[in-house]
Amino acid sequence: MDKFIIKGGPRLKGSVDISGSKNAVLPIMAATLLASGPSTIRRVPGLADISHMSQLLGELGTSVSQGDSGMLRLEVTDESHSHARYDLVRKMRASVCVLGPLLAKRGIARVAMPGGCAIGSRPIDLHLRGLRALGAKIELESGDVIATADKLKGASIFLGGPFGSSVLGTANVMMAAVMAEGTTVIESAACEPEVADLAAHLNAMGARIRGAGTPRVTVEGVKELRGADHEVIPDRIEAGTFMIASALTNGEVKLSHCRLDDMLAVVDKLRDIGVIVERDDGGAVVASARRLEPTDVTTQPYPGFPTDLQAQLMTLLCLADGNSAITEKIFPDRFMHVAELSRMGANIRKEGPTAIVTGVKRLIGAPVMASDLRASAALVLAGLVARGETTVNRVYHIDRGYERIEEKLRALGADIERAPEE
Ligand code: UD1
């Protein structure tokens, strides 16, 4: 296990290239289970989660080969195994998105239930409700979901849950519906850009999907899908993290491969805080005002402020001039970073799903523990600006979702090293 050693202080300056989106690429990789023939995916980030998905697809009979500069080629060569084992699903919850395509193409999917994780309980009832509506029989055996269907049939499905729409639930139902007989309408579909990117890939494979990226998605079933060539969208969460890094260090960072139109809620919030965000050919330039204003923010499904940037924004608000309130409406327990930021001198009080952050003059370096992917990013950000040295342990969490983060930060002037954890 590695750790990061960060010496806070340097202002970040220069350019950073944002990688392809992890959350877009994982379901897109799963979608290739539906195809006859090879698919090529471009701008795939080098991440532990991508290796996990490659391994899982390998076990499900897909040959996966890596080309240059983030190119992946995938082709199904054997359809006899349809079991996503607990060993792999446990490592990466997103494994659950093989459920829809396996069911649609092979008539059977056996996928281990993902169970809980550091950010709370994460059920899959909406996924299963959607698949049942398409005619699947769902059983539970030894902790695995077994979905079977002779023939899936299009249906009208309401996919809203207590916390709004479900991103991977929408992906699963959409992938199951593309080869169902007739028309499927998904109401309260997730509108995230990653869902729209998956639909673009599926349509390139021959699917007929309309409305992806809006709350109503219509899918006309087709008999067969072919392989396709697809370039994934930029990672809006990585982009947001670098924007916050620039703002925190009073830096000036140019982001290339960054789609500001996918990040309007984030840009709007950063501007409220006093951060300067400007469009710059195909990307953005982010600089910071000397004084950071406090603000209130609530995480919401897209196009609202993303839960995946809640922890990082909290680090920024720790240094704002006054009180801010952060309310988590997607994963109410996603506050593991609060205790660690407090170890660095932050003043945060938790009240149910809300954290009240009172700005302090400075954060102070400390050994801290990464607990999940985005919480780890928040701690790295805190380390960049804290006085003295911060050690972030267990950075395997961050390697799941950020491609070479320490190299990218170092290129901008940060003092950050990776070292083995004793
Ligand atoms: C995806 C993202 C994750 C992000 C999350 C919310 C990927 C690989 N992961 O996760 O980074 O934090 O969206 O934007 O894209 N829920 C139910 N029943 C279900 C499914 C979800 O009640 O069957 C609830 C969840 O507990 C949560 C909310 O719905 O409160 C949203 O979760 P969901 O959109 O499904 O998250 P994921 O797709 O797993």
CSV table of C-alpha atoms and ligand atoms in Angstrom, one decimal:
chain,number,residue,atom,x,y,z
A,1,MET,CA,0.0,0.0,0.0
A,2,ASP,CA,1.3,3.4,-0.9
A,3,LYS,CA,1.0,6.8,0.8
A,4,PHE,CA,1.4,10.4,-0.4
A,5,ILE,CA,3.7,12.8,1.4
A,6,ILE,CA,2.7,16.3,0.6
A,7,LYS,CA,4.3,19.6,1.6
A,8,GLY,CA,1.8,22.3,1.5
A,9,GLY,CA,2.3,25.8,0.1
A,10,PRO,CA,3.2,26.0,-3.6
A,11,ARG,CA,0.8,27.8,-5.9
A,12,LEU,CA,-0.3,25.6,-8.7
A,13,LYS,CA,0.4,27.0,-12.2
A,14,GLY,CA,0.4,25.5,-15.7
A,15,SER,CA,-1.8,23.2,-17.7
A,16,VAL,CA,-3.4,19.8,-16.9
A,17,ASP,CA,-5.0,17.4,-19.3
A,18,ILE,CA,-8.2,15.9,-17.9
A,19,SER,CA,-8.5,12.2,-18.4
A,20,GLY,CA,-11.5,10.3,-19.9
A,21,SER,CA,-14.3,9.8,-17.4
A,22,LYS,CA,-14.1,6.7,-15.1
A,23,ASN,CA,-17.8,6.7,-14.6
A,24,ALA,CA,-18.5,6.9,-18.3
A,25,VAL,CA,-16.0,4.2,-19.3
A,26,LEU,CA,-17.1,1.5,-16.8
A,27,PRO,CA,-20.6,1.0,-18.2
A,28,ILE,CA,-19.4,1.5,-21.7
A,29,MET,CA,-17.0,-1.4,-21.2
A,30,ALA,CA,-19.8,-3.5,-19.9
A,31,ALA,CA,-21.9,-2.6,-22.9
A,32,THR,CA,-19.5,-4.4,-25.2
A,33,LEU,CA,-20.9,-7.7,-23.8
A,34,LEU,CA,-23.9,-6.9,-26.0
A,35,ALA,CA,-21.9,-6.7,-29.3
A,36,SER,CA,-21.0,-9.2,-31.9
A,37,GLY,CA,-17.6,-8.1,-33.1
A,38,PRO,CA,-14.8,-6.0,-31.6
A,39,SER,CA,-15.2,-2.5,-30.0
A,40,THR,CA,-12.6,0.2,-29.5
A,41,ILE,CA,-12.8,2.6,-26.7
A,42,ARG,CA,-10.5,5.7,-26.6
A,43,ARG,CA,-9.2,7.9,-23.9
A,44,VAL,CA,-9.7,5.2,-21.3
A,45,PRO,CA,-7.9,6.4,-18.1
A,46,GLY,CA,-5.3,4.2,-16.5
A,47,LEU,CA,-7.1,3.4,-13.2
A,48,ALA,CA,-7.4,0.4,-10.8
A,49,ASP,CA,-11.2,0.4,-11.5
A,50,ILE,CA,-10.6,-0.1,-15.2
A,51,SER,CA,-8.2,-3.0,-14.5
A,52,HIS,CA,-10.9,-4.5,-12.3
A,53,MET,CA,-13.5,-4.2,-15.0
A,54,SER,CA,-11.1,-5.7,-17.6
A,55,GLN,CA,-10.6,-8.6,-15.3
A,56,LEU,CA,-14.3,-9.1,-14.8
A,57,LEU,CA,-15.0,-8.9,-18.5
A,58,GLY,CA,-12.2,-11.3,-19.1
A,59,GLU,CA,-13.9,-13.8,-16.7
A,60,LEU,CA,-17.1,-13.3,-18.7
A,61,GLY,CA,-15.4,-14.3,-21.9
A,62,THR,CA,-14.2,-11.0,-23.3
A,63,SER,CA,-10.7,-10.6,-24.7
A,64,VAL,CA,-9.4,-7.2,-23.7
A,65,SER,CA,-6.3,-5.7,-25.1
A,66,GLN,CA,-4.7,-2.4,-24.5
A,67,GLY,CA,-3.4,-0.1,-27.3
A,68,ASP,CA,-1.5,3.1,-27.2
A,69,SER,CA,-2.6,6.2,-25.3
A,70,GLY,CA,-5.6,4.9,-23.5
A,71,MET,CA,-7.1,2.7,-26.3
A,72,LEU,CA,-8.9,-0.5,-25.3
A,73,ARG,CA,-10.1,-3.2,-27.7
A,74,LEU,CA,-12.8,-5.6,-26.4
A,75,GLU,CA,-14.4,-8.6,-28.1
A,76,VAL,CA,-16.5,-11.3,-26.7
A,77,THR,CA,-15.1,-14.7,-27.6
A,78,ASP,CA,-16.9,-17.0,-25.2
A,79,GLU,CA,-20.5,-16.6,-23.9
A,80,SER,CA,-20.5,-19.6,-21.6
A,81,HIS,CA,-19.7,-17.8,-18.2
A,82,SER,CA,-22.2,-15.3,-16.9
A,83,HIS,CA,-21.2,-15.1,-13.2
A,84,ALA,CA,-19.6,-11.9,-11.8
A,85,ARG,CA,-18.0,-13.3,-8.6
A,86,TYR,CA,-18.1,-11.6,-5.2
A,87,ASP,CA,-14.3,-11.3,-5.2
A,88,LEU,CA,-14.5,-8.8,-8.0
A,89,VAL,CA,-17.8,-7.1,-7.3
A,90,ARG,CA,-16.6,-6.4,-3.7
A,91,LYS,CA,-13.5,-4.5,-5.1
A,92,MET,CA,-15.7,-2.4,-7.4
A,93,ARG,CA,-19.4,-1.7,-7.0
A,94,ALA,CA,-19.7,-0.6,-10.6
A,95,SER,CA,-19.3,-4.3,-11.5
A,96,VAL,CA,-23.0,-4.5,-11.1
A,97,CYS,CA,-23.5,-2.8,-14.5
A,98,VAL,CA,-22.8,-6.2,-16.2
A,99,LEU,CA,-26.2,-7.3,-15.0
A,100,GLY,CA,-28.2,-5.6,-17.8
A,101,PRO,CA,-26.1,-6.6,-20.8
A,102,LEU,CA,-25.5,-10.2,-19.6
A,103,LEU,CA,-29.2,-10.7,-19.2
A,104,ALA,CA,-30.1,-9.1,-22.5
A,105,LYS,CA,-27.5,-11.0,-24.5
A,106,ARG,CA,-27.2,-14.4,-22.7
A,107,GLY,CA,-30.6,-14.7,-21.0
A,108,ILE,CA,-28.9,-15.1,-17.7
A,109,ALA,CA,-26.8,-13.0,-15.4
A,110,ARG,CA,-25.4,-14.1,-12.0
A,111,VAL,CA,-23.9,-11.1,-10.2
A,112,ALA,CA,-22.8,-10.9,-6.5
A,113,MET,CA,-24.7,-8.3,-4.5
A,114,PRO,CA,-22.3,-5.5,-4.0
A,115,GLY,CA,-23.0,-5.0,-0.3
A,116,GLY,CA,-22.1,-1.8,1.6
A,117,CYS,CA,-19.2,0.4,1.2
A,118,ALA,CA,-17.5,3.3,3.0
A,119,ILE,CA,-20.0,5.8,1.9
A,120,GLY,CA,-23.0,3.9,3.3
A,121,SER,CA,-25.5,1.3,2.1
A,122,ARG,CA,-26.0,1.3,-1.6
A,123,PRO,CA,-28.9,-0.8,-2.6
A,124,ILE,CA,-29.7,-2.1,-6.2
A,125,ASP,CA,-33.5,-2.4,-5.8
A,126,LEU,CA,-34.1,0.1,-8.6
A,127,HIS,CA,-31.9,-1.9,-11.0
A,128,LEU,CA,-33.9,-5.1,-10.2
A,129,ARG,CA,-37.2,-3.3,-10.4
A,130,GLY,CA,-36.4,-2.1,-13.9
A,131,LEU,CA,-35.2,-5.6,-15.0
A,132,ARG,CA,-38.3,-7.2,-13.6
A,133,ALA,CA,-40.5,-4.8,-15.5
A,134,LEU,CA,-38.8,-6.0,-18.7
A,135,GLY,CA,-39.8,-9.6,-17.9
A,136,ALA,CA,-36.7,-10.9,-16.0
A,137,LYS,CA,-37.1,-13.4,-13.2
A,138,ILE,CA,-34.9,-12.3,-10.2
A,139,GLU,CA,-33.7,-14.7,-7.5
A,140,LEU,CA,-31.2,-14.4,-4.7
A,141,GLU,CA,-28.8,-17.3,-4.0
A,142,SER,CA,-25.7,-17.3,-1.8
A,143,GLY,CA,-25.5,-13.6,-2.0
A,144,ASP,CA,-25.8,-13.5,-5.8
A,145,VAL,CA,-28.6,-12.0,-7.8
A,146,ILE,CA,-29.6,-14.4,-10.5
A,147,ALA,CA,-31.6,-12.7,-13.3
A,148,THR,CA,-33.0,-14.9,-16.1
A,149,ALA,CA,-35.3,-14.2,-19.1
A,150,ASP,CA,-36.2,-16.2,-22.2
A,151,LYS,CA,-37.2,-13.0,-23.9
A,152,LEU,CA,-37.2,-9.4,-22.5
A,153,LYS,CA,-40.1,-7.2,-23.5
A,154,GLY,CA,-40.2,-3.4,-23.7
A,155,ALA,CA,-42.2,-1.7,-20.9
A,156,SER,CA,-42.8,1.7,-19.3
A,157,ILE,CA,-40.6,1.9,-16.1
A,158,PHE,CA,-40.5,4.5,-13.4
A,159,LEU,CA,-36.9,4.4,-12.0
A,160,GLY,CA,-37.1,7.1,-9.3
A,161,GLY,CA,-36.0,6.1,-5.8
A,162,PRO,CA,-36.0,7.8,-2.4
A,163,PHE,CA,-32.8,9.7,-3.3
A,164,GLY,CA,-33.8,10.5,-6.9
A,165,SER,CA,-32.6,8.7,-10.0
A,166,SER,CA,-29.9,6.0,-10.1
A,167,VAL,CA,-27.0,6.4,-12.5
A,168,LEU,CA,-26.0,2.7,-12.8
A,169,GLY,CA,-29.6,1.6,-12.4
A,170,THR,CA,-30.5,3.7,-15.5
A,171,ALA,CA,-27.4,2.2,-17.3
A,172,ASN,CA,-28.4,-1.4,-16.5
A,173,VAL,CA,-32.1,-1.0,-17.6
A,174,MET,CA,-31.0,0.9,-20.7
A,175,MET,CA,-28.6,-1.9,-21.6
A,176,ALA,CA,-31.2,-4.6,-21.0
A,177,ALA,CA,-33.8,-2.8,-23.0
A,178,VAL,CA,-31.7,-2.3,-26.2
A,179,MET,CA,-32.3,-5.9,-27.3
A,180,ALA,CA,-35.8,-6.3,-25.8
A,181,GLU,CA,-38.8,-6.8,-28.0
A,182,GLY,CA,-40.6,-3.5,-28.5
A,183,THR,CA,-40.3,-0.1,-26.9
A,184,THR,CA,-39.1,0.7,-23.4
A,185,VAL,CA,-39.7,4.1,-21.7
A,186,ILE,CA,-37.6,4.9,-18.6
A,187,GLU,CA,-39.1,7.7,-16.6
A,188,SER,CA,-37.0,9.4,-13.9
A,189,ALA,CA,-33.9,8.2,-15.7
A,190,ALA,CA,-30.6,9.6,-14.4
A,191,CYS,CA,-29.5,12.6,-16.6
A,192,GLU,CA,-25.8,12.4,-15.9
A,193,PRO,CA,-23.5,13.1,-18.9
A,194,GLU,CA,-22.1,9.6,-18.4
A,195,VAL,CA,-25.5,8.1,-19.1
A,196,ALA,CA,-25.7,10.1,-22.3
A,197,ASP,CA,-22.2,8.9,-23.2
A,198,LEU,CA,-23.2,5.3,-22.7
A,199,ALA,CA,-26.3,5.8,-24.9
A,200,ALA,CA,-24.0,7.4,-27.6
A,201,HIS,CA,-21.9,4.3,-27.5
A,202,LEU,CA,-24.9,2.0,-27.6
A,203,ASN,CA,-26.3,3.9,-30.6
A,204,ALA,CA,-23.0,3.6,-32.4
A,205,MET,CA,-23.4,-0.2,-31.8
A,206,GLY,CA,-26.8,-0.1,-33.6
A,207,ALA,CA,-29.1,0.6,-30.6
A,208,ARG,CA,-32.0,3.0,-30.9
A,209,ILE,CA,-32.1,5.2,-27.8
A,210,ARG,CA,-33.6,8.7,-27.6
A,211,GLY,CA,-33.6,11.1,-24.8
A,212,ALA,CA,-30.5,9.9,-22.9
A,213,GLY,CA,-29.4,12.8,-20.7
A,214,THR,CA,-33.0,13.7,-19.9
A,215,PRO,CA,-35.4,12.2,-17.4
A,216,ARG,CA,-37.3,10.3,-20.1
A,217,VAL,CA,-35.3,7.8,-22.2
A,218,THR,CA,-37.0,5.8,-25.0
A,219,VAL,CA,-35.4,2.6,-26.3
A,220,GLU,CA,-36.6,0.7,-29.3
A,221,GLY,CA,-35.4,-2.8,-29.2
A,222,VAL,CA,-33.2,-4.2,-32.0
A,223,LYS,CA,-32.2,-7.8,-32.8
A,224,GLU,CA,-28.5,-7.4,-32.9
A,225,LEU,CA,-25.7,-5.0,-31.9
A,226,ARG,CA,-22.2,-4.7,-33.5
A,227,GLY,CA,-18.9,-3.4,-32.1
A,228,ALA,CA,-18.3,0.3,-32.2
A,229,ASP,CA,-15.5,2.9,-31.9
A,230,HIS,CA,-16.0,5.4,-29.1
A,231,GLU,CA,-14.1,8.2,-27.4
A,232,VAL,CA,-15.2,8.7,-23.8
A,233,ILE,CA,-16.1,12.1,-22.4
A,234,PRO,CA,-13.7,14.0,-20.1
A,235,ASP,CA,-14.0,13.3,-16.4
A,236,ARG,CA,-15.9,16.1,-14.8
A,237,ILE,CA,-15.1,15.0,-11.3
A,238,GLU,CA,-11.3,15.0,-12.0
A,239,ALA,CA,-11.8,18.5,-13.7
A,240,GLY,CA,-13.7,19.8,-10.6
A,241,THR,CA,-10.9,18.4,-8.3
A,242,PHE,CA,-8.2,20.3,-10.2
A,243,MET,CA,-10.3,23.4,-10.3
A,244,ILE,CA,-10.5,23.3,-6.5
A,245,ALA,CA,-6.8,22.6,-6.3
A,246,SER,CA,-6.1,25.7,-8.2
A,247,ALA,CA,-8.5,27.8,-6.2
A,248,LEU,CA,-7.1,26.5,-2.8
A,249,THR,CA,-3.5,27.3,-3.7
A,250,ASN,CA,-4.4,30.7,-5.1
A,251,GLY,CA,-3.0,29.3,-8.4
A,252,GLU,CA,-3.8,29.6,-12.1
A,253,VAL,CA,-4.5,26.4,-13.8
A,254,LYS,CA,-5.6,25.7,-17.4
A,255,LEU,CA,-7.6,22.5,-17.9
A,256,SER,CA,-7.7,20.9,-21.3
A,257,HIS,CA,-10.3,18.3,-22.3
A,258,CYS,CA,-12.7,19.8,-19.9
A,259,ARG,CA,-16.4,20.2,-20.8
A,260,LEU,CA,-17.6,23.2,-18.8
A,261,ASP,CA,-21.2,22.6,-20.0
A,262,ASP,CA,-21.3,19.3,-18.1
A,263,MET,CA,-20.2,21.2,-14.9
A,264,LEU,CA,-22.4,24.3,-14.7
A,265,ALA,CA,-23.5,23.7,-11.1
A,266,VAL,CA,-19.9,23.3,-10.0
A,267,VAL,CA,-18.7,26.4,-11.9
A,268,ASP,CA,-21.6,28.4,-10.5
A,269,LYS,CA,-20.7,27.3,-6.9
A,270,LEU,CA,-17.0,28.0,-7.4
A,271,ARG,CA,-17.9,31.5,-8.7
A,272,ASP,CA,-20.1,32.1,-5.7
A,273,ILE,CA,-17.0,31.4,-3.5
A,274,GLY,CA,-15.0,33.9,-5.5
A,275,VAL,CA,-13.1,31.5,-7.8
A,276,ILE,CA,-12.5,32.8,-11.3
A,277,VAL,CA,-13.5,30.2,-14.0
A,278,GLU,CA,-13.2,31.1,-17.6
A,279,ARG,CA,-13.7,29.2,-20.8
A,280,ASP,CA,-10.6,28.6,-22.8
A,281,ASP,CA,-10.6,26.8,-26.1
A,282,GLY,CA,-12.0,23.4,-25.3
A,283,GLY,CA,-11.3,23.8,-21.6
A,284,ALA,CA,-11.1,26.3,-18.8
A,285,VAL,CA,-8.7,28.5,-16.8
A,286,VAL,CA,-9.2,28.6,-13.1
A,287,ALA,CA,-7.7,31.2,-10.8
A,288,SER,CA,-8.6,32.3,-7.3
A,289,ALA,CA,-9.6,35.4,-5.6
A,290,ARG,CA,-7.6,36.2,-2.4
A,291,ARG,CA,-10.6,35.9,-0.3
A,292,LEU,CA,-12.9,32.8,-0.4
A,293,GLU,CA,-16.5,33.5,0.4
A,294,PRO,CA,-18.6,31.0,2.3
A,295,THR,CA,-21.6,29.3,0.7
A,296,ASP,CA,-24.3,26.7,1.1
A,297,VAL,CA,-24.4,23.7,-1.2
A,298,THR,CA,-26.7,20.7,-1.5
A,299,THR,CA,-25.6,17.6,-3.5
A,300,GLN,CA,-28.2,16.5,-6.0
A,301,PRO,CA,-28.6,14.3,-9.1
A,302,TYR,CA,-27.3,15.9,-12.3
A,303,PRO,CA,-27.5,18.8,-13.2
A,304,GLY,CA,-27.2,19.6,-9.5
A,305,PHE,CA,-24.0,19.8,-7.6
A,306,PRO,CA,-22.4,16.2,-7.7
A,307,THR,CA,-21.9,14.2,-4.5
A,308,ASP,CA,-18.6,13.1,-6.0
A,309,LEU,CA,-17.2,16.6,-5.5
A,310,GLN,CA,-18.8,17.2,-2.0
A,311,ALA,CA,-15.7,16.2,-0.1
A,312,GLN,CA,-13.3,18.3,-2.2
A,313,LEU,CA,-15.5,21.4,-2.0
A,314,MET,CA,-15.6,20.9,1.8
A,315,THR,CA,-11.8,21.3,1.8
A,316,LEU,CA,-12.1,24.6,-0.1
A,317,LEU,CA,-14.8,25.9,2.3
A,318,CYS,CA,-12.6,25.0,5.3
A,319,LEU,CA,-10.6,28.1,4.2
A,320,ALA,CA,-13.5,30.4,3.4
A,321,ASP,CA,-14.1,33.5,5.4
A,322,GLY,CA,-17.2,32.5,7.4
A,323,ASN,CA,-19.8,29.7,7.8
A,324,SER,CA,-20.8,27.3,5.0
A,325,ALA,CA,-23.4,24.5,5.1
A,326,ILE,CA,-23.0,21.4,3.0
A,327,THR,CA,-26.0,19.1,2.7
A,328,GLU,CA,-25.6,15.6,1.3
A,329,LYS,CA,-28.8,14.5,-0.4
A,330,ILE,CA,-27.4,11.5,-2.3
A,331,PHE,CA,-25.4,9.6,0.2
A,332,PRO,CA,-26.3,11.0,3.7
A,333,ASP,CA,-23.4,9.2,5.4
A,334,ARG,CA,-20.8,10.4,3.0
A,335,PHE,CA,-18.8,12.4,5.6
A,336,MET,CA,-15.8,10.2,6.4
A,337,HIS,CA,-13.5,13.1,5.5
A,338,VAL,CA,-14.9,15.3,8.2
A,339,ALA,CA,-12.9,13.6,11.0
A,340,GLU,CA,-9.7,13.6,9.0
A,341,LEU,CA,-10.0,17.3,7.9
A,342,SER,CA,-10.6,18.1,11.6
A,343,ARG,CA,-7.3,16.5,12.4
A,344,MET,CA,-5.8,19.1,10.1
A,345,GLY,CA,-7.4,22.0,12.0
A,346,ALA,CA,-10.6,22.3,10.1
A,347,ASN,CA,-13.7,23.5,12.1
A,348,ILE,CA,-16.6,21.3,10.9
A,349,ARG,CA,-19.7,20.3,12.8
A,350,LYS,CA,-22.0,17.6,11.5
A,351,GLU,CA,-25.7,17.7,12.0
A,352,GLY,CA,-27.5,14.8,10.3
A,353,PRO,CA,-26.9,15.0,6.5
A,354,THR,CA,-25.4,18.5,6.9
A,355,ALA,CA,-21.9,19.7,7.7
A,356,ILE,CA,-21.5,23.2,9.0
A,357,VAL,CA,-18.0,24.4,8.0
A,358,THR,CA,-16.5,27.4,9.8
A,359,GLY,CA,-13.6,28.8,7.8
A,360,VAL,CA,-10.2,28.8,9.5
A,361,LYS,CA,-7.1,30.8,8.6
A,362,ARG,CA,-5.0,27.8,7.8
A,363,LEU,CA,-5.0,24.0,7.8
A,364,ILE,CA,-2.1,22.2,9.4
A,365,GLY,CA,-0.3,19.1,8.0
A,366,ALA,CA,-1.0,15.8,9.7
A,367,PRO,CA,-1.0,12.0,9.0
A,368,VAL,CA,-4.5,11.2,7.7
A,369,MET,CA,-6.3,8.1,6.4
A,370,ALA,CA,-8.1,7.9,3.1
A,371,SER,CA,-11.4,6.1,3.5
A,372,ASP,CA,-13.0,6.3,0.0
A,373,LEU,CA,-12.1,7.6,-3.4
A,374,ARG,CA,-13.4,11.2,-3.2
A,375,ALA,CA,-12.6,11.6,0.5
A,376,SER,CA,-9.0,10.8,-0.3
A,377,ALA,CA,-9.0,13.5,-3.0
A,378,ALA,CA,-10.3,16.0,-0.4
A,379,LEU,CA,-7.3,15.1,1.9
A,380,VAL,CA,-4.8,15.4,-0.9
A,381,LEU,CA,-6.2,18.9,-1.6
A,382,ALA,CA,-6.0,19.8,2.0
A,383,GLY,CA,-2.4,18.7,2.0
A,384,LEU,CA,-1.6,21.0,-0.9
A,385,VAL,CA,-2.4,24.0,1.2
A,386,ALA,CA,-1.7,22.9,4.7
A,387,ARG,CA,1.2,24.3,6.7
A,388,GLY,CA,3.9,21.6,7.0
A,389,GLU,CA,3.7,18.0,5.9
A,390,THR,CA,0.7,15.8,5.3
A,391,THR,CA,0.8,12.1,4.9
A,392,VAL,CA,-2.2,10.6,3.2
A,393,ASN,CA,-2.3,6.8,3.9
A,394,ARG,CA,-4.1,4.1,1.9
A,395,VAL,CA,-4.0,5.9,-1.4
A,396,TYR,CA,-5.2,2.8,-3.3
A,397,HIS,CA,-8.6,4.5,-2.9
A,398,ILE,CA,-7.4,7.4,-5.0
A,399,ASP,CA,-5.8,5.2,-7.6
A,400,ARG,CA,-9.2,3.7,-8.3
A,401,GLY,CA,-10.4,7.0,-9.7
A,402,TYR,CA,-7.6,9.5,-10.4
A,403,GLU,CA,-5.1,8.8,-13.2
A,404,ARG,CA,-1.5,9.6,-12.0
A,405,ILE,CA,-2.8,12.4,-9.7
A,406,GLU,CA,0.5,13.0,-8.0
A,407,GLU,CA,2.3,13.3,-11.4
A,408,LYS,CA,-0.3,15.8,-12.7
A,409,LEU,CA,-0.1,17.8,-9.4
A,410,ARG,CA,3.7,17.8,-9.5
A,411,ALA,CA,3.7,19.1,-13.0
A,412,LEU,CA,1.7,22.1,-11.7
A,413,GLY,CA,4.2,22.7,-9.0
A,414,ALA,CA,2.9,20.8,-6.1
A,415,ASP,CA,5.3,19.1,-3.7
A,416,ILE,CA,3.8,15.6,-3.5
A,417,GLU,CA,5.6,12.2,-3.4
A,418,ARG,CA,4.3,8.6,-3.5
A,419,ALA,CA,6.0,6.3,-1.0
A,420,PRO,CA,5.4,2.8,0.2
A,421,GLU,CA,3.5,2.7,3.5
A,422,GLU,CA,5.6,1.1,6.3
B,1,UD1,C1,-22.8,6.5,-9.5
B,1,UD1,C2,-21.4,6.8,-9.6
B,1,UD1,C3,-20.9,7.4,-8.3
B,1,UD1,C4,-21.8,8.6,-7.8
B,1,UD1,C5,-23.2,8.2,-7.8
B,1,UD1,C6,-24.2,9.3,-7.6
B,1,UD1,C7,-20.5,5.3,-11.3
B,1,UD1,C8,-19.6,4.1,-11.5
B,1,UD1,N1,-20.6,5.6,-10.0
B,1,UD1,O1,-23.0,5.4,-8.6
B,1,UD1,O2,-19.5,7.8,-8.5
B,1,UD1,O3,-21.4,8.9,-6.5
B,1,UD1,O4,-23.6,7.6,-9.1
B,1,UD1,O5,-24.0,10.3,-8.5
B,1,UD1,O6,-21.0,5.9,-12.2
B,1,UD1,N2,-30.2,4.0,-4.9
B,1,UD1,C9,-31.3,3.3,-4.4
B,1,UD1,N3,-31.6,2.1,-5.1
B,1,UD1,C10,-30.9,1.6,-6.2
B,1,UD1,C11,-29.8,2.4,-6.6
B,1,UD1,C12,-29.5,3.6,-5.9
B,1,UD1,O7,-32.0,3.6,-3.5
B,1,UD1,O8,-31.2,0.6,-6.7
B,1,UD1,C13,-29.9,5.2,-4.2
B,1,UD1,C14,-28.4,5.2,-3.7
B,1,UD1,O9,-28.3,4.7,-2.4
B,1,UD1,C15,-28.1,6.7,-3.7
B,1,UD1,C16,-28.9,7.2,-4.9
B,1,UD1,O10,-29.9,6.3,-5.2
B,1,UD1,O11,-28.7,7.3,-2.5
B,1,UD1,C17,-28.0,7.4,-6.1
B,1,UD1,O12,-27.2,6.3,-6.4
B,1,UD1,P1,-26.8,5.8,-7.8
B,1,UD1,O13,-27.0,6.9,-8.8
B,1,UD1,O14,-27.4,4.5,-8.1
B,1,UD1,O15,-25.2,5.6,-7.6
B,1,UD1,P2,-24.4,4.6,-8.5
B,1,UD1,O16,-25.0,4.5,-9.9
B,1,UD1,O17,-24.1,3.4,-7.7
